Each structure stands twice: as C-alpha cells, then as structure tokens.
Amino acid sequence: MATSLGSNTYNRQNWEDADFPILCQTCLGENPYIRMTKEKYGKECKICARPFTVFRWCPGTRMRFKKTEVCQTCSKMKNVCQTCLLDLEYGLPIQVRDTGLSVKDEVPRSDVNKEYYTQNMEREIANSDGTRPVGQLGKAPSSSDMLLKLARTTPYYKRNRPHICSFWVKGECKRGEECPYRHEKPTDPDDPLADQNIKDRYYGINDPVADKLLKRASTMPRLDPPDDKSISTLYIGGLGDTVTDGDLKSHFYQFGEIRTITIVQRQQCAFIQFATRQAAEMAAEKSFNKLIINGRRLTVKWGRSQAARGKDGVKEGVSEMGTRLDPVPGLPGALPPPPALDEEAPANYFNLDPSSSPAIMNITLPPPPGINPPPPGYGPPMFHPMGPMAPPVPPPMTMRPPGTIHYPSQDPQRMGAHSAHGARHSE
C-alpha cells in the first residue's frame, strides 16, 4: 500500500509496524532456516482494514509462497495465526474452539464500533504480559475435553502445497515438471470445503471446516453420568495382570477422596468408589476413552446401583450390559426345580418307580459306528432282569412322549447326600 509523504500523521498513528509475524508451526514450515521478506504497511488487514506490516516467505521445497493476511492486533484478540487464522494452541478453527470453550463472539462488525473495540483491545494487550489471550477468550476455561480430542498435535505441512495449475486442467500447460503448480484433478466444486471465506473463519460463522469437525465431535462416544445421584462408583475394565490397586489409586486420587477400590481378578476389572459424586463425575470425564496405565488402555464406565442390579437380575433374556438377547433355537426350556430335600426318603438316582422292587440291570453299550448291530435274537439283550419284579423296559428316547425333562444330576441327595453319608458311616 503506497503512502504519500504529505498524508496526515493522525491517520497513520494506528498503523501497525512489527518485526516478526505471529505464525503457527504449519505455516512457518519445517525448514528452520527460511528467508522472509518484510514490507512495511504493505497491505491492509482483511478484518479491521488498517495497514500493517506484511511478511512473505516460502515454507519449504515445492511449497507455495505464503504471507500474513491480518494484523497482529486481530491475531492477538482471537489468539490465531496471521496466515491460516487457526487457533495457535489447538490448531482448530475459531468456531470449533469457541464452541468447546463456550465463548461467544462479541467483535462488532460496523467500522466505527470495530475501530473503538480494536483500540480498547490494544490497550488491554499493552497492559498484559502477552502470555495469555485477552478479552472473553482470556476468561474462558483453560481446556475442554472435546478440544483435546480434536486438536492437531503435529504440523500439517500438506496445507502448504501449491495450488492446482489451471492450464493443466484445460490441457494447455507446457511447463511439465518445471511448473510450480500442482498437476492434479481439482476437487468437486459442489464440495462445501471448496468455498471458504476468511471473514467467516475469523468471526466463527458458516465455516465448512468447522462444521465438519463439529459433526465429527458429535459422533464421538461419550460417558453421560447416571440420573441416580447416589451412584459414585466407576467401573474400570481390562486391567489384566499388570495393573494393581496402587496404580489405580495413584491415578484417581487426584480427582477426589477415594472410599474403596475393589479388584475382581477373575473378571479383570475394578470398582472405584469415591466419597462424593462430584469427584466421580470429574474422574469419569477426565479418564473416559483416554485412560492408559502400564501400557494398557482401560475401559471406564459408571457403576450401577444395587436396586438396578437386582431388577436386572430378575429379567430374563437381558445381558449385563442391558442389551436384549434372542433365544437360541433348538435348546430345551428351563429345567424344573429340584425336589425338596427329604433325609428319610431313599435315594432315587434314575427316577424309578418307588412301588417296584429294586433291580440290578446290566446295560451294554451300543456297537461302535461302522459295525452293523446283530439281528434280533442273536445278540445279548440290552437289559437282563435279575428278579421277577423287574421294571418294564423303558421305550427309546425317540418314542417317549414330550414332557418335562428331569436329569439325575438335579437330585440333591446324589453324590454325598446327608442320608447316604450317615448310612455309610453307620456301616
């Protein structure tokens, strides 16, 4: 921006002059030795329309030249990069950051109010130490669980690539490999990411990149606290053999007083009961989906109350997690309850008729597969009655009438019952 020597100095007193830009690691590039040009009052800020010092540089090999787009005052008010306008701490658009921190944008849009607001922000910036943001952003909470999940932890240098060569798209580029632009197929023009506006990005409205990230955040799993306020227990699963109660205590004590820690080694899980519900909610929020102890990723869930656990135990066909289980076809129904224990009654292991006399039967095994059974009359009988009052031969399993199935193992007098045990000792 050209400035004449005869221009009014009052209009130039708010122009910005800086020695180094405010940039993120991605825009600065991976090369620690870069050459940067500085043009004093080279352009006007695209937000506040005031002239400022423009910096221009190449972030790396086969990358396009980049320059600052907004002044440092607008950058400090939102804590964003002067080039890409993404947050310097999380690397996210302003709309996503303000949504995660519950911050409302109060930057005016009209020229007069914008200039007055900018002067007040400059005064506040001058009185601060420069380590914390100013305005509403400086009063916001320090972090958010959603922002920590969406934050970019490493630089994304792919964003510095050159633009697509329009001549190559039309089939008229004659530079070949020497062309500084990309020879790639352009994206779909109907793609919402293809239409981005720098002012919408700064004010946090109608940002397609922010809308994409917010939709991704809405689909992430989350752990909602139960409605029962008396529940202050967390379920920790997937402990394995390396995680001990001391490891769990060293991690969860920071959230509040722990009442008990119960480890169920057979199920490889633990139950941590806090003294207050507030401590349990904080532990669940800080540990859900990101708890790693001794190299193992642990599962964090809310415990259940005793009343709810008893109701769930009464229900049939419902798993422990609350999902409905479909019945398995081909399985018999529920078995009848075992008969009442009667110490005076004799043991009846094979459900024989009590009115008949006892008989000793010789039961032979069926022939092995592949060998034809002997014809009737030539083979040994299946049952050899040893007395005149032997019970009748039971029909085959396939010819029995349908009814309730009773297994001998259901008899409580079997295998060391009290009556049999006492008679054995008396002998």
PDB file of C-alpha atoms in Angstrom, residues 225-413:
ATOM      1  CA  PRO A 225     -23.484 -39.581  34.258  1.00  0.00           C
ATOM      2  CA  PRO A 226     -26.456 -41.644  35.502  1.00  0.00           C
ATOM      3  CA  ASP A 227     -29.598 -39.998  36.803  1.00  0.00           C
ATOM      4  CA  ASP A 228     -29.243 -41.668  40.192  1.00  0.00           C
ATOM      5  CA  LYS A 229     -27.218 -39.158  42.231  1.00  0.00           C
ATOM      6  CA  SER A 230     -26.329 -41.780  44.816  1.00  0.00           C
ATOM      7  CA  ILE A 231     -24.009 -43.571  42.370  1.00  0.00           C
ATOM      8  CA  SER A 232     -20.395 -42.566  42.935  1.00  0.00           C
ATOM      9  CA  THR A 233     -18.684 -45.744  41.686  1.00  0.00           C
ATOM     10  CA  LEU A 234     -16.748 -46.204  38.455  1.00  0.00           C
ATOM     11  CA  TYR A 235     -16.176 -49.497  36.655  1.00  0.00           C
ATOM     12  CA  ILE A 236     -12.644 -49.977  35.295  1.00  0.00           C
ATOM     13  CA  GLY A 237     -12.273 -52.871  32.841  1.00  0.00           C
ATOM     14  CA  GLY A 238      -9.400 -54.544  31.029  1.00  0.00           C
ATOM     15  CA  LEU A 239      -6.925 -54.496  33.926  1.00  0.00           C
ATOM     16  CA  GLY A 240      -5.009 -57.643  33.022  1.00  0.00           C
ATOM     17  CA  ASP A 241      -2.295 -58.890  35.362  1.00  0.00           C
ATOM     18  CA  THR A 242      -0.093 -55.788  35.401  1.00  0.00           C
ATOM     19  CA  VAL A 243      -2.449 -53.151  36.853  1.00  0.00           C
ATOM     20  CA  THR A 244      -2.715 -53.150  40.651  1.00  0.00           C
ATOM     21  CA  ASP A 245      -4.823 -51.204  43.112  1.00  0.00           C
ATOM     22  CA  GLY A 246      -1.834 -48.964  43.791  1.00  0.00           C
ATOM     23  CA  ASP A 247      -1.686 -47.973  40.105  1.00  0.00           C
ATOM     24  CA  LEU A 248      -5.391 -47.151  40.118  1.00  0.00           C
ATOM     25  CA  LYS A 249      -5.093 -45.149  43.326  1.00  0.00           C
ATOM     26  CA  SER A 250      -2.136 -43.148  42.041  1.00  0.00           C
ATOM     27  CA  HIS A 251      -4.189 -42.067  39.016  1.00  0.00           C
ATOM     28  CA  PHE A 252      -7.640 -41.472  40.520  1.00  0.00           C
ATOM     29  CA  TYR A 253      -6.668 -39.833  43.810  1.00  0.00           C
ATOM     30  CA  GLN A 254      -6.198 -36.507  42.008  1.00  0.00           C
ATOM     31  CA  PHE A 255      -9.937 -36.212  41.360  1.00  0.00           C
ATOM     32  CA  GLY A 256     -11.089 -36.570  44.948  1.00  0.00           C
ATOM     33  CA  GLU A 257     -11.204 -38.757  48.032  1.00  0.00           C
ATOM     34  CA  ILE A 258     -11.459 -42.475  47.252  1.00  0.00           C
ATOM     35  CA  ARG A 259     -13.570 -44.555  49.594  1.00  0.00           C
ATOM     36  CA  THR A 260     -12.822 -48.085  48.362  1.00  0.00           C
ATOM     37  CA  ILE A 261     -11.053 -49.852  45.484  1.00  0.00           C
ATOM     38  CA  THR A 262     -12.282 -53.367  44.780  1.00  0.00           C
ATOM     39  CA  ILE A 263     -10.462 -55.505  42.214  1.00  0.00           C
ATOM     40  CA  VAL A 264     -12.166 -58.586  40.763  1.00  0.00           C
ATOM     41  CA  GLN A 265      -9.204 -60.531  39.413  1.00  0.00           C
ATOM     42  CA  ARG A 266     -11.352 -63.188  37.758  1.00  0.00           C
ATOM     43  CA  GLN A 267     -13.139 -60.621  35.608  1.00  0.00           C
ATOM     44  CA  GLN A 268     -10.044 -58.394  35.276  1.00  0.00           C
ATOM     45  CA  CYS A 269     -11.972 -55.339  36.401  1.00  0.00           C
ATOM     46  CA  ALA A 270     -12.151 -52.982  39.363  1.00  0.00           C
ATOM     47  CA  PHE A 271     -14.734 -50.796  41.095  1.00  0.00           C
ATOM     48  CA  ILE A 272     -13.609 -47.442  42.459  1.00  0.00           C
ATOM     49  CA  GLN A 273     -16.000 -45.728  44.855  1.00  0.00           C
ATOM     50  CA  PHE A 274     -15.477 -42.017  45.501  1.00  0.00           C
ATOM     51  CA  ALA A 275     -16.588 -40.151  48.575  1.00  0.00           C
ATOM     52  CA  THR A 276     -18.534 -37.545  46.546  1.00  0.00           C
ATOM     53  CA  ARG A 277     -20.465 -37.622  43.301  1.00  0.00           C
ATOM     54  CA  GLN A 278     -18.588 -34.553  42.018  1.00  0.00           C
ATOM     55  CA  ALA A 279     -15.259 -36.365  42.272  1.00  0.00           C
ATOM     56  CA  ALA A 280     -16.671 -39.371  40.408  1.00  0.00           C
ATOM     57  CA  GLU A 281     -18.009 -37.163  37.594  1.00  0.00           C
ATOM     58  CA  MET A 282     -14.655 -35.414  37.221  1.00  0.00           C
ATOM     59  CA  ALA A 283     -12.801 -38.738  37.154  1.00  0.00           C
ATOM     60  CA  ALA A 284     -15.173 -40.124  34.525  1.00  0.00           C
ATOM     61  CA  GLU A 285     -14.858 -37.018  32.364  1.00  0.00           C
ATOM     62  CA  LYS A 286     -11.054 -36.897  32.527  1.00  0.00           C
ATOM     63  CA  SER A 287     -10.465 -40.642  32.122  1.00  0.00           C
ATOM     64  CA  PHE A 288     -13.093 -41.799  29.612  1.00  0.00           C
ATOM     65  CA  ASN A 289     -11.547 -43.083  26.361  1.00  0.00           C
ATOM     66  CA  LYS A 290      -8.040 -41.915  27.310  1.00  0.00           C
ATOM     67  CA  LEU A 291      -7.005 -43.887  30.395  1.00  0.00           C
ATOM     68  CA  ILE A 292      -3.743 -45.814  29.844  1.00  0.00           C
ATOM     69  CA  ILE A 293      -1.967 -47.432  32.807  1.00  0.00           C
ATOM     70  CA  ASN A 294       1.151 -49.594  32.413  1.00  0.00           C
ATOM     71  CA  GLY A 295       0.689 -49.621  28.659  1.00  0.00           C
ATOM     72  CA  ARG A 296      -2.908 -50.927  28.804  1.00  0.00           C
ATOM     73  CA  ARG A 297      -5.909 -48.934  27.621  1.00  0.00           C
ATOM     74  CA  LEU A 298      -8.587 -49.318  30.278  1.00  0.00           C
ATOM     75  CA  THR A 299     -12.353 -49.061  29.943  1.00  0.00           C
ATOM     76  CA  VAL A 300     -14.155 -46.545  32.155  1.00  0.00           C
ATOM     77  CA  LYS A 301     -17.895 -46.826  32.829  1.00  0.00           C
ATOM     78  CA  TRP A 302     -20.314 -45.824  35.530  1.00  0.00           C
ATOM     79  CA  GLY A 303     -21.282 -48.392  38.142  1.00  0.00           C
ATOM     80  CA  ARG A 304     -24.863 -49.404  38.831  1.00  0.00           C
ATOM     81  CA  SER A 305     -26.885 -49.121  41.982  1.00  0.00           C
ATOM     82  CA  GLN A 306     -27.886 -52.213  43.956  1.00  0.00           C
ATOM     83  CA  ALA A 307     -31.580 -51.682  43.173  1.00  0.00           C
ATOM     84  CA  ALA A 308     -30.973 -51.503  39.429  1.00  0.00           C
ATOM     85  CA  ARG A 309     -28.690 -54.547  39.607  1.00  0.00           C
ATOM     86  CA  GLY A 310     -31.428 -56.534  41.388  1.00  0.00           C
ATOM     87  CA  LYS A 311     -34.042 -55.587  38.803  1.00  0.00           C
ATOM     88  CA  ASP A 312     -31.738 -56.605  36.004  1.00  0.00           C
ATOM     89  CA  GLY A 313     -31.162 -59.968  37.652  1.00  0.00           C
ATOM     90  CA  VAL A 314     -34.913 -60.688  37.625  1.00  0.00           C
ATOM     91  CA  LYS A 315     -35.237 -60.004  33.930  1.00  0.00           C
ATOM     92  CA  GLU A 316     -34.739 -62.950  31.620  1.00  0.00           C
ATOM     93  CA  GLY A 317     -33.076 -62.659  28.252  1.00  0.00           C
ATOM     94  CA  VAL A 318     -31.264 -59.417  29.144  1.00  0.00           C
ATOM     95  CA  SER A 319     -27.481 -59.274  29.253  1.00  0.00           C
ATOM     96  CA  GLU A 320     -25.411 -57.491  31.877  1.00  0.00           C
ATOM     97  CA  MET A 321     -24.900 -54.531  29.551  1.00  0.00           C
ATOM     98  CA  GLY A 322     -28.679 -54.125  29.091  1.00  0.00           C
ATOM     99  CA  THR A 323     -28.971 -55.499  25.560  1.00  0.00           C
ATOM    100  CA  ARG A 324     -31.775 -57.880  24.652  1.00  0.00           C
ATOM    101  CA  LEU A 325     -30.655 -61.437  23.898  1.00  0.00           C
ATOM    102  CA  ASP A 326     -32.544 -63.508  21.334  1.00  0.00           C
ATOM    103  CA  PRO A 327     -33.366 -67.104  22.349  1.00  0.00           C
ATOM    104  CA  VAL A 328     -31.224 -69.804  20.761  1.00  0.00           C
ATOM    105  CA  PRO A 329     -33.338 -72.202  18.672  1.00  0.00           C
ATOM    106  CA  GLY A 330     -33.167 -75.931  19.429  1.00  0.00           C
ATOM    107  CA  LEU A 331     -32.434 -75.637  23.154  1.00  0.00           C
ATOM    108  CA  PRO A 332     -34.864 -77.127  25.737  1.00  0.00           C
ATOM    109  CA  GLY A 333     -36.774 -74.931  28.071  1.00  0.00           C
ATOM    110  CA  ALA A 334     -35.969 -74.180  31.666  1.00  0.00           C
ATOM    111  CA  LEU A 335     -35.407 -77.231  33.848  1.00  0.00           C
ATOM    112  CA  PRO A 336     -37.785 -77.872  36.754  1.00  0.00           C
ATOM    113  CA  PRO A 337     -36.580 -77.063  40.249  1.00  0.00           C
ATOM    114  CA  PRO A 338     -35.059 -79.940  42.219  1.00  0.00           C
ATOM    115  CA  PRO A 339     -37.340 -81.792  44.634  1.00  0.00           C
ATOM    116  CA  ALA A 340     -37.397 -80.896  48.273  1.00  0.00           C
ATOM    117  CA  LEU A 341     -34.681 -82.477  50.379  1.00  0.00           C
ATOM    118  CA  ASP A 342     -36.050 -85.363  52.437  1.00  0.00           C
ATOM    119  CA  GLU A 343     -33.454 -87.174  54.509  1.00  0.00           C
ATOM    120  CA  GLU A 344     -35.733 -90.146  55.271  1.00  0.00           C
ATOM    121  CA  ALA A 345     -36.621 -90.887  51.652  1.00  0.00           C
ATOM    122  CA  PRO A 346     -34.316 -93.323  49.842  1.00  0.00           C
ATOM    123  CA  ALA A 347     -32.134 -92.045  47.056  1.00  0.00           C
ATOM    124  CA  ASN A 348     -33.730 -92.498  43.620  1.00  0.00           C
ATOM    125  CA  TYR A 349     -30.984 -91.656  41.127  1.00  0.00           C
ATOM    126  CA  PHE A 350     -32.673 -92.970  37.969  1.00  0.00           C
ATOM    127  CA  ASN A 351     -36.272 -91.808  38.572  1.00  0.00           C
ATOM    128  CA  LEU A 352     -37.527 -95.396  39.038  1.00  0.00           C
ATOM    129  CA  ASP A 353     -40.987 -96.268  40.287  1.00  0.00           C
ATOM    130  CA  PRO A 354     -40.776 -96.315  44.106  1.00  0.00           C
ATOM    131  CA  SER A 355     -43.507 -99.021  44.310  1.00  0.00           C
ATOM    132  CA  SER A 356     -41.434-101.517  42.340  1.00  0.00           C
ATOM    133  CA  SER A 357     -38.685-103.585  43.906  1.00  0.00           C
ATOM    134  CA  PRO A 358     -35.112-102.661  43.223  1.00  0.00           C
ATOM    135  CA  ALA A 359     -33.470-104.446  40.349  1.00  0.00           C
ATOM    136  CA  ILE A 360     -29.979-104.702  39.032  1.00  0.00           C
ATOM    137  CA  MET A 361     -29.647-104.102  35.324  1.00  0.00           C
ATOM    138  CA  ASN A 362     -26.763-104.874  33.051  1.00  0.00           C
ATOM    139  CA  ILE A 363     -26.645-102.153  30.435  1.00  0.00           C
ATOM    140  CA  THR A 364     -24.468-102.842  27.436  1.00  0.00           C
ATOM    141  CA  LEU A 365     -23.011-100.169  25.218  1.00  0.00           C
ATOM    142  CA  PRO A 366     -24.246 -99.736  21.626  1.00  0.00           C
ATOM    143  CA  PRO A 367     -21.963-101.075  18.854  1.00  0.00           C
ATOM    144  CA  PRO A 368     -19.336 -98.677  17.512  1.00  0.00           C
ATOM    145  CA  PRO A 369     -20.111 -96.735  14.322  1.00  0.00           C
ATOM    146  CA  GLY A 370     -19.499 -98.650  11.087  1.00  0.00           C
ATOM    147  CA  ILE A 371     -20.494-102.074  12.552  1.00  0.00           C
ATOM    148  CA  ASN A 372     -23.989-103.356  11.899  1.00  0.00           C
ATOM    149  CA  PRO A 373     -25.846-104.468  15.021  1.00  0.00           C
ATOM    150  CA  PRO A 374     -26.698-108.212  15.321  1.00  0.00           C
ATOM    151  CA  PRO A 375     -30.146-109.365  14.197  1.00  0.00           C
ATOM    152  CA  PRO A 376     -32.845-109.677  16.827  1.00  0.00           C
ATOM    153  CA  GLY A 377     -32.493-112.835  18.884  1.00  0.00           C
ATOM    154  CA  TYR A 378     -28.765-113.370  18.216  1.00  0.00           C
ATOM    155  CA  GLY A 379     -27.235-110.657  20.270  1.00  0.00           C
ATOM    156  CA  PRO A 380     -27.176-110.208  24.026  1.00  0.00           C
ATOM    157  CA  PRO A 381     -30.251-108.494  25.406  1.00  0.00           C
ATOM    158  CA  MET A 382     -29.931-104.861  26.355  1.00  0.00           C
ATOM    159  CA  PHE A 383     -31.486-105.416  29.777  1.00  0.00           C
ATOM    160  CA  HIS A 384     -31.074-108.527  31.920  1.00  0.00           C
ATOM    161  CA  PRO A 385     -33.726-108.531  34.643  1.00  0.00           C
ATOM    162  CA  MET A 386     -32.343-110.089  37.791  1.00  0.00           C
ATOM    163  CA  GLY A 387     -35.676-110.571  39.560  1.00  0.00           C
ATOM    164  CA  PRO A 388     -39.262-111.478  38.880  1.00  0.00           C
ATOM    165  CA  MET A 389     -40.471-107.964  39.661  1.00  0.00           C
ATOM    166  CA  ALA A 390     -38.103-106.157  37.296  1.00  0.00           C
ATOM    167  CA  PRO A 391     -39.386-102.849  35.911  1.00  0.00           C
ATOM    168  CA  PRO A 392     -40.503-102.723  32.312  1.00  0.00           C
ATOM    169  CA  VAL A 393     -38.009-101.757  29.651  1.00  0.00           C
ATOM    170  CA  PRO A 394     -38.280 -98.006  29.008  1.00  0.00           C
ATOM    171  CA  PRO A 395     -39.105 -97.026  25.431  1.00  0.00           C
ATOM    172  CA  PRO A 396     -36.430 -95.430  23.228  1.00  0.00           C
ATOM    173  CA  MET A 397     -35.785 -91.694  23.503  1.00  0.00           C
ATOM    174  CA  THR A 398     -37.374 -91.026  20.118  1.00  0.00           C
ATOM    175  CA  MET A 399     -40.634 -92.749  21.132  1.00  0.00           C
ATOM    176  CA  ARG A 400     -41.069 -91.108  24.514  1.00  0.00           C
ATOM    177  CA  PRO A 401     -43.949 -88.648  24.830  1.00  0.00           C
ATOM    178  CA  PRO A 402     -42.952 -84.997  25.128  1.00  0.00           C
ATOM    179  CA  GLY A 403     -42.801 -83.745  28.653  1.00  0.00           C
ATOM    180  CA  THR A 404     -40.623 -82.190  31.283  1.00  0.00           C
ATOM    181  CA  ILE A 405     -37.049 -83.472  31.222  1.00  0.00           C
ATOM    182  CA  HIS A 406     -35.562 -84.342  34.591  1.00  0.00           C
ATOM    183  CA  TYR A 407     -31.865 -85.102  34.934  1.00  0.00           C
ATOM    184  CA  PRO A 408     -30.426 -87.298  37.692  1.00  0.00           C
ATOM    185  CA  SER A 409     -27.893 -84.591  38.498  1.00  0.00           C
ATOM    186  CA  GLN A 410     -30.734 -82.447  39.824  1.00  0.00           C
ATOM    187  CA  ASP A 411     -31.284 -84.779  42.784  1.00  0.00           C
ATOM    188  CA  PRO A 412     -29.851 -83.030  45.870  1.00  0.00           C
ATOM    189  CA  GLN A 413     -29.356 -86.429  47.569  1.00  0.00           C
TER     190      GLN A 413
END
